[in-house]
Amino acid sequence: MRKSNAPTAPRLQALAAADWPADGADAAAMAENLFDFLTDADSANRDWAIFLLAQSAADGPDVRDALMRAANDRDPVVRGEAVLGLARRDAGLALPLVRAGLSAQSVSLPLLEAARLCAHPMLILDLEYWARPSSNRVADMAATEALFACRAGS
């Protein structure tokens, strides 16, 4: 378990504090600064870098490649953020990754949000499992919202 979720790299701290442009071209220029952190030894740095990249307006082959690589990260939170970033750009590209993630022993909130964005009927059975009441009401609600989106998409 992480002691802190804050990025430890000063350059990444500055990027996290920056105002990110809504324009894709300007965001892409800033996003290039994140690529070095996607393989950082510190999982908090990888998490922040992929979170910022996933949330940004940047898109293109280099961004999608970086998100695809991060979707295989050893940290489930980083994987979830990467899949969410892919789902925001191309739900079809993210769908197999969401499906695989939902079959794991645990899921992250970003993965459930990606499932909601994909809104595909093939996710219904897995989401029915994750939408069952548990001790994590926030995750239960996210799974339920994703389940409703997938049912509406069928």
Short mmCIF file of C-alpha atoms in Angstrom, two decimals:
data_model
loop_
_atom_site.label_atom_id
_atom_site.label_comp_id
_atom_site.label_asym_id
_atom_site.label_seq_id
_atom_site.Cartn_x
_atom_site.Cartn_y
_atom_site.Cartn_z
CA MET A 1 0.00 0.00 0.00
CA ARG A 2 1.25 3.47 -0.83
CA LYS A 3 2.26 5.84 1.92
CA SER A 4 1.36 8.83 -0.22
CA ASN A 5 -0.23 9.30 -3.60
CA ALA A 6 1.63 12.56 -4.30
CA PRO A 7 4.19 12.56 -7.11
CA THR A 8 7.77 12.64 -5.85
CA ALA A 9 9.43 14.07 -8.97
CA PRO A 10 9.57 17.91 -8.94
CA ARG A 11 8.95 18.19 -12.70
CA LEU A 12 5.87 15.98 -12.38
CA GLN A 13 4.67 18.01 -9.39
CA ALA A 14 4.88 21.12 -11.58
CA LEU A 15 2.94 19.42 -14.37
CA ALA A 16 0.28 18.29 -11.90
CA ALA A 17 -0.09 21.88 -10.63
CA ALA A 18 -0.18 23.42 -14.12
CA ASP A 19 -3.28 24.61 -15.94
CA TRP A 20 -3.67 22.19 -18.81
CA PRO A 21 -4.92 23.60 -22.12
CA ALA A 22 -8.21 22.36 -23.53
CA ASP A 23 -6.82 22.54 -27.07
CA GLY A 24 -5.51 19.18 -28.27
CA ALA A 25 -2.34 20.53 -29.92
CA ASP A 26 -1.28 22.56 -26.88
CA ALA A 27 -2.18 19.66 -24.56
CA ALA A 28 -0.11 17.30 -26.73
CA ALA A 29 2.95 19.49 -26.23
CA MET A 30 2.50 19.34 -22.47
CA ALA A 31 1.70 15.62 -22.56
CA GLU A 32 5.09 14.84 -24.08
CA ASN A 33 6.57 15.86 -20.73
CA LEU A 34 4.71 12.98 -19.06
CA PHE A 35 6.09 10.15 -21.18
CA ASP A 36 9.32 9.86 -19.17
CA PHE A 37 7.33 9.19 -16.00
CA LEU A 38 5.25 6.33 -17.40
CA THR A 39 8.04 3.88 -16.60
CA ASP A 40 9.20 5.52 -13.37
CA ALA A 41 10.16 3.16 -10.54
CA ASP A 42 7.84 5.08 -8.19
CA SER A 43 4.23 3.96 -8.72
CA ALA A 44 2.94 7.35 -7.48
CA ASN A 45 4.82 9.06 -10.32
CA ARG A 46 3.46 6.56 -12.87
CA ASP A 47 -0.04 7.00 -11.45
CA TRP A 48 0.09 10.80 -11.68
CA ALA A 49 1.65 10.79 -15.14
CA ILE A 50 -0.99 8.45 -16.57
CA PHE A 51 -3.79 10.27 -14.72
CA LEU A 52 -2.72 13.59 -16.26
CA LEU A 53 -2.29 12.04 -19.69
CA ALA A 54 -5.65 10.27 -19.51
CA GLN A 55 -7.43 13.47 -18.45
CA SER A 56 -5.74 15.67 -21.04
CA ALA A 57 -7.12 16.69 -24.41
CA ALA A 58 -4.01 15.27 -26.06
CA ASP A 59 -4.62 12.53 -28.60
CA GLY A 60 -2.66 10.86 -31.35
CA PRO A 61 -0.70 7.68 -31.95
CA ASP A 62 1.99 8.51 -29.39
CA VAL A 63 -0.59 9.23 -26.67
CA ARG A 64 -2.59 6.10 -27.43
CA ASP A 65 0.58 3.98 -27.52
CA ALA A 66 1.59 5.35 -24.12
CA LEU A 67 -1.87 4.59 -22.73
CA MET A 68 -1.75 1.07 -24.17
CA ARG A 69 1.63 0.42 -22.57
CA ALA A 70 0.41 1.76 -19.22
CA ALA A 71 -2.67 -0.48 -19.46
CA ASN A 72 -0.22 -3.32 -18.74
CA ASP A 73 1.42 -1.65 -15.73
CA ARG A 74 1.95 -3.78 -12.63
CA ASP A 75 -0.08 -1.29 -10.54
CA PRO A 76 -3.87 -1.79 -10.91
CA VAL A 77 -4.60 1.92 -10.38
CA VAL A 78 -2.20 2.90 -13.18
CA ARG A 79 -3.79 0.24 -15.41
CA GLY A 80 -7.27 1.56 -14.64
CA GLU A 81 -6.32 5.17 -15.38
CA ALA A 82 -4.72 4.10 -18.67
CA VAL A 83 -7.80 2.15 -19.74
CA LEU A 84 -9.99 5.12 -18.81
CA GLY A 85 -7.81 7.38 -20.96
CA LEU A 86 -8.23 4.97 -23.87
CA ALA A 87 -12.00 4.76 -23.34
CA ARG A 88 -12.22 8.55 -23.48
CA ARG A 89 -10.50 8.49 -26.86
CA ASP A 90 -11.79 5.25 -28.40
CA ALA A 91 -14.23 2.98 -26.55
CA GLY A 92 -13.69 0.18 -29.06
CA LEU A 93 -9.97 0.16 -28.40
CA ALA A 94 -10.54 0.10 -24.64
CA LEU A 95 -13.29 -2.54 -24.64
CA PRO A 96 -11.08 -5.68 -24.54
CA LEU A 97 -8.96 -4.12 -21.80
CA VAL A 98 -12.05 -3.23 -19.77
CA ARG A 99 -13.40 -6.74 -20.19
CA ALA A 100 -10.11 -8.25 -19.03
CA GLY A 101 -9.95 -5.84 -16.08
CA LEU A 102 -13.45 -6.67 -14.93
CA SER A 103 -12.51 -10.35 -14.74
CA ALA A 104 -9.73 -9.63 -12.21
CA GLN A 105 -10.06 -10.20 -8.47
CA SER A 106 -10.44 -6.47 -7.83
CA VAL A 107 -11.28 -3.41 -9.90
CA SER A 108 -10.40 0.27 -9.67
CA LEU A 109 -12.80 3.18 -9.94
CA PRO A 110 -11.17 4.36 -13.21
CA LEU A 111 -11.77 0.92 -14.72
CA LEU A 112 -15.45 1.10 -13.77
CA GLU A 113 -15.67 4.56 -15.34
CA ALA A 114 -14.08 3.14 -18.49
CA ALA A 115 -16.74 0.40 -18.50
CA ARG A 116 -19.42 3.11 -18.31
CA LEU A 117 -17.90 4.93 -21.27
CA CYS A 118 -17.66 1.72 -23.31
CA ALA A 119 -21.34 0.98 -22.57
CA HIS A 120 -21.16 -2.42 -24.26
CA PRO A 121 -23.52 -5.33 -23.53
CA MET A 122 -20.63 -7.81 -23.30
CA LEU A 123 -19.68 -6.17 -19.99
CA ILE A 124 -23.05 -6.74 -18.31
CA LEU A 125 -22.33 -10.07 -16.62
CA ASP A 126 -19.07 -8.90 -15.07
CA LEU A 127 -20.62 -5.61 -13.99
CA GLU A 128 -23.54 -7.41 -12.34
CA TYR A 129 -20.95 -9.07 -10.12
CA TRP A 130 -19.18 -5.80 -9.25
CA ALA A 131 -22.47 -3.92 -8.70
CA ARG A 132 -23.45 -6.20 -5.81
CA PRO A 133 -23.53 -4.40 -2.45
CA SER A 134 -20.16 -4.33 -0.70
CA SER A 135 -18.36 -2.30 1.93
CA ASN A 136 -17.27 0.18 -0.79
CA ARG A 137 -20.37 2.17 -1.68
CA VAL A 138 -18.50 4.42 -4.12
CA ALA A 139 -17.33 1.41 -6.14
CA ASP A 140 -20.80 -0.14 -5.91
CA MET A 141 -22.32 3.05 -7.36
CA ALA A 142 -19.69 3.28 -10.12
CA ALA A 143 -20.32 -0.36 -11.07
CA THR A 144 -24.08 0.21 -11.05
CA GLU A 145 -23.76 3.28 -13.28
CA ALA A 146 -21.58 1.31 -15.69
CA LEU A 147 -24.07 -1.55 -15.64
CA PHE A 148 -26.95 0.80 -16.50
CA ALA A 149 -24.92 2.31 -19.35
CA CYS A 150 -24.16 -1.14 -20.74
CA ARG A 151 -27.80 -2.19 -20.51
CA ALA A 152 -28.86 1.01 -22.28
CA GLY A 153 -26.28 0.30 -24.98
CA SER A 154 -27.71 -3.13 -25.75
#
